[in-house]
mmCIF file of C-alpha atoms in Angstrom:
data_model
loop_
_atom_site.group_PDB
_atom_site.id
_atom_site.type_symbol
_atom_site.label_atom_id
_atom_site.label_comp_id
_atom_site.label_asym_id
_atom_site.label_seq_id
_atom_site.Cartn_x
_atom_site.Cartn_y
_atom_site.Cartn_z
ATOM 1 C CA PRO T 1 43.368 21.072 27.920
ATOM 2 C CA ALA T 2 43.268 18.466 30.639
ATOM 3 C CA PRO T 3 46.119 15.900 30.553
ATOM 4 C CA LEU T 4 45.441 13.064 28.136
ATOM 5 C CA LYS T 5 46.644 9.695 29.369
ATOM 6 C CA ILE T 6 46.703 6.275 27.705
ATOM 7 C CA SER T 7 47.853 2.837 28.801
ATOM 8 C CA GLY T 8 51.334 1.801 27.769
ATOM 9 C CA PRO T 9 52.533 -1.693 26.786
ATOM 10 C CA ASP T 10 53.020 -2.549 30.481
ATOM 11 C CA ASN T 11 49.618 -1.114 31.460
ATOM 12 C CA GLN T 12 51.374 1.930 32.829
ATOM 13 C CA SER T 13 49.837 5.376 32.468
ATOM 14 C CA VAL T 14 51.486 7.451 29.738
ATOM 15 C CA THR T 15 50.743 11.162 29.371
ATOM 16 C CA VAL T 16 50.360 12.403 25.784
ATOM 17 C CA GLN T 17 52.135 15.727 25.421
ATOM 18 C CA HIS T 18 50.048 18.530 23.953
ATOM 19 C CA VAL T 19 51.577 20.190 20.861
ATOM 20 C CA PRO T 20 50.055 23.568 19.880
ATOM 21 C CA SER T 21 49.034 24.062 16.252
ATOM 22 C CA SER T 22 51.624 26.825 15.889
ATOM 23 C CA LYS T 23 54.514 24.419 16.557
ATOM 24 C CA ALA T 24 55.920 22.198 13.801
ATOM 25 C CA ILE T 25 56.218 18.431 14.146
ATOM 26 C CA LYS T 26 58.963 16.577 12.310
ATOM 27 C CA TYR T 27 57.556 13.989 9.881
ATOM 28 C CA LEU T 28 60.131 11.993 7.914
ATOM 29 C CA GLY T 29 62.549 14.918 7.871
ATOM 30 C CA CYS T 30 59.944 17.597 7.137
ATOM 31 C CA GLN T 31 58.898 20.233 9.694
ATOM 32 C CA LYS T 32 55.121 20.324 9.224
ATOM 33 C CA CYS T 33 52.879 22.921 10.858
ATOM 34 C CA ILE T 34 49.274 23.689 9.914
ATOM 35 C CA THR T 35 49.566 27.457 10.485
ATOM 36 C CA ASN T 36 52.991 28.451 9.127
ATOM 37 C CA GLN T 37 56.313 27.296 7.664
ATOM 38 C CA ASN T 38 58.601 29.275 9.941
ATOM 39 C CA GLN T 39 60.299 26.251 11.487
ATOM 40 C CA GLN T 40 60.866 24.602 8.097
ATOM 41 C CA LYS T 41 62.285 27.846 6.729
ATOM 42 C CA THR T 42 64.643 28.163 9.697
ATOM 43 C CA VAL T 43 65.936 24.631 9.108
ATOM 44 C CA LEU T 44 66.505 25.309 5.399
ATOM 45 C CA VAL T 45 68.336 28.584 6.047
ATOM 46 C CA LYS T 46 70.641 26.931 8.584
ATOM 47 C CA LYS T 47 71.351 24.017 6.256
ATOM 48 C CA CYS T 48 72.125 26.287 3.296
ATOM 49 C CA ASN T 49 74.372 28.524 5.391
ATOM 50 C CA ASP T 50 76.221 25.473 6.737
ATOM 51 C CA TYR T 51 76.851 24.245 3.194
ATOM 52 C CA ALA T 52 78.087 27.720 2.239
ATOM 53 C CA ARG T 53 80.651 27.627 5.057
ATOM 54 C CA VAL T 54 81.750 24.133 4.024
ATOM 55 C CA ILE T 55 82.368 25.226 0.441
ATOM 56 C CA ASP T 56 84.031 28.550 1.326
ATOM 57 C CA SER T 57 86.457 26.853 3.725
ATOM 58 C CA SER T 58 87.248 23.852 1.513
ATOM 59 C CA ARG T 59 89.801 23.284 -1.231
ATOM 60 C CA LEU T 60 87.453 21.459 -3.576
ATOM 61 C CA SER T 61 88.123 21.726 -7.276
ATOM 62 C CA ARG T 62 85.525 23.081 -9.676
ATOM 63 C CA ARG T 63 84.451 19.572 -10.587
ATOM 64 C CA GLY T 64 84.391 18.514 -6.939
ATOM 65 C CA THR T 65 82.208 21.500 -6.047
ATOM 66 C CA ASN T 66 79.819 20.664 -8.877
ATOM 67 C CA ILE T 67 79.546 17.058 -7.666
ATOM 68 C CA PHE T 68 78.904 18.318 -4.127
ATOM 69 C CA TYR T 69 76.267 20.695 -5.502
ATOM 70 C CA GLN T 70 74.407 18.019 -7.450
ATOM 71 C CA ALA T 71 74.854 14.974 -5.196
ATOM 72 C CA ILE T 72 74.651 16.443 -1.688
ATOM 73 C CA TYR T 73 73.284 19.989 -1.633
ATOM 74 C CA LYS T 74 70.460 19.395 -4.124
ATOM 75 C CA LEU T 75 69.201 16.210 -2.468
ATOM 76 C CA SER T 76 69.551 17.462 1.099
ATOM 77 C CA VAL T 77 68.006 20.918 0.737
ATOM 78 C CA GLY T 78 65.448 19.873 -1.865
ATOM 79 C CA TYR T 79 64.057 16.923 0.113
ATOM 80 C CA PRO T 80 61.278 18.791 2.028
ATOM 81 C CA LEU T 81 60.449 21.282 -0.728
ATOM 82 C CA PRO T 82 57.792 19.267 -2.641
ATOM 83 C CA VAL T 83 55.507 19.332 0.421
ATOM 84 C CA SER T 84 56.229 23.027 1.080
ATOM 85 C CA TYR T 85 54.750 26.167 -0.461
ATOM 86 C CA PHE T 86 57.402 28.885 -0.243
ATOM 87 C CA SER T 87 57.353 31.854 -2.598
ATOM 88 C CA TYR T 88 60.136 32.646 -5.059
ATOM 89 C CA LYS T 89 61.425 35.513 -2.916
ATOM 90 C CA GLU T 90 61.511 33.375 0.217
ATOM 91 C CA LEU T 91 63.539 30.612 -1.419
ATOM 92 C CA ASP T 92 65.790 33.175 -3.088
ATOM 93 C CA ARG T 93 66.760 34.480 0.359
ATOM 94 C CA VAL T 94 67.115 30.939 1.715
ATOM 95 C CA GLN T 95 69.631 29.873 -0.937
ATOM 96 C CA GLN T 96 71.480 33.191 -1.233
ATOM 97 C CA LYS T 97 74.705 32.334 0.635
ATOM 98 C CA ALA T 98 74.933 28.715 -0.507
ATOM 99 C CA HIS T 99 74.223 29.568 -4.143
ATOM 100 C CA SER T 100 76.822 32.330 -4.154
ATOM 101 C CA ALA T 101 79.459 29.996 -2.695
ATOM 102 C CA MET T 102 78.675 27.198 -5.162
ATOM 103 C CA VAL T 103 78.764 29.540 -8.161
ATOM 104 C CA SER T 104 82.106 31.021 -7.122
ATOM 105 C CA HIS T 105 83.809 27.675 -6.456
ATOM 106 C CA CYS T 106 82.543 26.284 -9.755
ATOM 107 C CA GLY T 107 84.558 28.997 -11.522
ATOM 108 C CA PHE T 108 81.856 31.565 -12.249
ATOM 109 C CA ASN T 109 81.624 35.189 -11.219
ATOM 110 C CA ARG T 110 79.170 35.687 -8.356
ATOM 111 C CA CYS T 111 77.518 38.514 -10.322
ATOM 112 C CA THR T 112 76.955 36.459 -13.485
ATOM 113 C CA ALA T 113 73.504 36.986 -15.000
ATOM 114 C CA GLN T 114 70.874 34.514 -13.813
ATOM 115 C CA ALA T 115 69.932 33.672 -17.387
ATOM 116 C CA ILE T 116 73.433 32.232 -17.808
ATOM 117 C CA LEU T 117 73.674 30.511 -14.415
ATOM 118 C CA TYR T 118 70.287 28.803 -14.685
ATOM 119 C CA GLY T 119 70.455 28.175 -18.419
ATOM 120 C CA PRO T 120 71.047 24.651 -19.803
ATOM 121 C CA CYS T 121 74.490 23.560 -20.927
ATOM 122 C CA TYR T 122 73.483 23.068 -24.565
ATOM 123 C CA LEU T 123 72.617 26.783 -24.737
ATOM 124 C CA GLY T 124 75.834 27.886 -23.062
ATOM 125 C CA GLY T 125 74.425 28.050 -19.545
ATOM 126 C CA ALA T 126 75.847 26.711 -16.284
ATOM 127 C CA SER T 127 72.897 24.413 -15.420
ATOM 128 C CA PHE T 128 72.466 25.660 -11.865
ATOM 129 C CA PHE T 129 69.002 25.325 -10.345
ATOM 130 C CA HIS T 130 66.835 27.572 -8.199
ATOM 131 C CA LEU T 131 65.155 26.121 -5.114
ATOM 132 C CA TYR T 132 61.865 27.494 -6.413
ATOM 133 C CA ASP T 133 62.106 25.242 -9.485
ATOM 134 C CA LEU T 134 63.112 22.328 -7.270
ATOM 135 C CA GLN T 135 60.000 22.924 -5.169
ATOM 136 C CA GLY T 136 57.686 23.395 -8.145
ATOM 137 C CA HIS T 137 58.974 20.342 -10.007
ATOM 138 C CA GLY T 138 58.509 18.272 -6.864
ATOM 139 C CA GLN T 139 54.966 19.574 -6.380
ATOM 140 C CA VAL T 140 53.980 18.667 -9.937
ATOM 141 C CA SER T 141 55.559 15.216 -9.641
ATOM 142 C CA LEU T 142 53.798 14.478 -6.349
ATOM 143 C CA PHE T 143 50.469 15.677 -7.668
ATOM 144 C CA ILE T 144 50.608 13.554 -10.833
ATOM 145 C CA LYS T 145 51.873 10.539 -8.896
ATOM 146 C CA PHE T 146 48.974 10.514 -6.416
ATOM 147 C CA TRP T 147 46.319 11.608 -8.915
ATOM 148 C CA ARG T 148 47.189 8.628 -11.120
ATOM 149 C CA THR T 149 46.641 6.246 -8.192
ATOM 150 C CA PRO T 150 42.996 7.083 -7.362
ATOM 151 C CA THR T 151 42.429 3.861 -5.406
ATOM 152 C CA SER T 152 45.224 4.572 -2.927
ATOM 153 C CA HIS T 153 44.593 6.417 0.327
ATOM 154 C CA SER T 154 46.702 9.383 -0.792
ATOM 155 C CA GLY T 155 44.979 9.479 -4.165
ATOM 156 C CA GLN T 156 41.539 9.547 -2.593
ATOM 157 C CA ILE T 157 42.523 12.355 -0.232
ATOM 158 C CA LEU T 158 43.969 14.360 -3.134
ATOM 159 C CA GLN T 159 40.718 14.041 -5.091
ATOM 160 C CA ILE T 160 38.716 15.229 -2.081
ATOM 161 C CA VAL T 161 41.090 18.172 -1.580
ATOM 162 C CA MET T 162 40.976 19.202 -5.240
ATOM 163 C CA HIS T 163 37.194 18.975 -5.496
ATOM 164 C CA TRP T 164 36.784 21.004 -2.304
ATOM 165 C CA ALA T 165 39.306 23.602 -3.518
ATOM 166 C CA GLN T 166 37.476 23.812 -6.838
ATOM 167 C CA PHE T 167 34.181 24.315 -5.010
ATOM 168 C CA CYS T 168 35.671 27.016 -2.762
ATOM 169 C CA ALA T 169 37.231 28.779 -5.770
ATOM 170 C CA GLY T 170 33.759 29.207 -7.265
ATOM 171 C CA THR T 171 34.970 29.313 -10.869
ATOM 172 C CA SER T 172 33.473 27.579 -13.889
ATOM 173 C CA THR T 173 36.890 26.463 -15.171
ATOM 174 C CA PRO T 174 39.298 23.971 -13.516
ATOM 175 C CA ILE T 175 41.718 25.843 -11.265
ATOM 176 C CA LEU T 176 44.773 23.961 -12.602
ATOM 177 C CA GLU T 177 43.867 24.789 -16.202
ATOM 178 C CA ASP T 178 42.994 28.440 -15.646
ATOM 179 C CA THR T 179 46.030 29.567 -13.649
ATOM 180 C CA ALA T 180 45.778 33.188 -14.828
ATOM 181 C CA THR T 181 42.729 33.969 -12.693
ATOM 182 C CA GLU T 182 43.819 35.143 -9.262
ATOM 183 C CA LEU T 183 42.088 33.406 -6.362
ATOM 184 C CA PRO T 184 43.066 35.385 -3.235
ATOM 185 C CA HIS T 185 40.204 33.789 -1.270
ATOM 186 C CA LEU T 186 41.470 30.242 -1.825
ATOM 187 C CA GLU T 187 42.856 28.992 1.513
ATOM 188 C CA ALA T 188 44.596 25.870 0.142
ATOM 189 C CA ALA T 189 48.191 27.121 0.392
ATOM 190 C CA TRP T 190 49.831 24.128 -1.319
ATOM 191 C CA ILE T 191 47.352 24.163 -4.222
ATOM 192 C CA THR T 192 47.829 27.933 -4.562
ATOM 193 C CA SER T 193 51.602 27.457 -4.690
ATOM 194 C CA LEU T 194 51.216 24.748 -7.350
ATOM 195 C CA ARG T 195 48.964 27.057 -9.444
ATOM 196 C CA GLN T 196 51.509 29.855 -9.188
ATOM 197 C CA TYR T 197 54.344 27.622 -10.398
ATOM 198 C CA LEU T 198 52.240 26.350 -13.307
ATOM 199 C CA TRP T 199 51.558 29.965 -14.250
ATOM 200 C CA ASP T 200 55.250 30.876 -13.999
ATOM 201 C CA ILE T 201 56.358 28.089 -16.365
ATOM 202 C CA GLU T 202 53.295 28.482 -18.652
ATOM 203 C CA VAL T 203 51.960 24.970 -18.073
ATOM 204 C CA THR T 204 48.516 23.617 -17.212
ATOM 205 C CA ILE T 205 47.307 20.304 -15.771
ATOM 206 C CA GLN T 206 44.124 18.789 -17.180
ATOM 207 C CA LEU T 207 42.305 16.482 -14.772
ATOM 208 C CA ASP T 208 40.018 13.685 -15.886
ATOM 209 C CA VAL T 209 37.654 14.572 -13.023
ATOM 210 C CA PRO T 210 38.215 18.296 -12.335
ATOM 211 C CA GLY T 211 35.308 18.591 -9.907
ATOM 212 C CA VAL T 212 33.718 21.706 -11.384
ATOM 213 C CA PRO T 213 30.183 21.950 -9.869
ATOM 214 C CA LYS T 214 27.363 21.637 -12.384
ATOM 215 C CA LEU T 215 25.027 24.592 -12.864
ATOM 216 C CA GLN T 216 21.783 24.164 -10.959
ATOM 217 C CA HIS T 217 19.586 26.229 -13.333
ATOM 218 C CA GLU T 218 19.728 27.539 -16.872
ATOM 219 C CA GLY T 219 21.279 30.980 -17.052
ATOM 220 C CA ASP T 220 23.433 30.513 -13.946
ATOM 221 C CA THR T 221 26.937 32.016 -14.080
#
């Protein structure tokens, strides 16, 4: 496109740089792109691999490694996940090196069964977390937070998005209550990711205004 210019604070001409839709822009620490998540994934992989090198080359005790895992790694890597929509396999590859290093330095065998590593302490587990659960928990928390503030700007946008997604789904049941029905035609990637996580943990979200279109005539299906 032709160069776009605006007037600066000193009435000087400032050229606005064009950013293609395939390139991510950093918003508050999150690499957001409307077409893909490649840049965000690259950042997460680099960060996880850096943490793996830090742990493998350190002399931290088991308790020190656990504190590092909970207080630094979890907060740093998990920060952009609630606004992302990665699959389980993608996040499993992202965390592979860092998770293996953390598990080993906390005193566990790297090949320990996942049911033990991710299980809660009161059941004899190690209370590790998967990035997929960190992402899904963040998605649910964000959704409930903004849905319960319908007068805010974010709450209004969320209602519009959900009602449009419900309309595009074309189902007679709310899409966050009926998570078993596959909707491959639904283009809302974040909503689709949220539905998948709800299905994985066997949970549903009931909305006070689900936005299911009313039937226009008797006998419609």
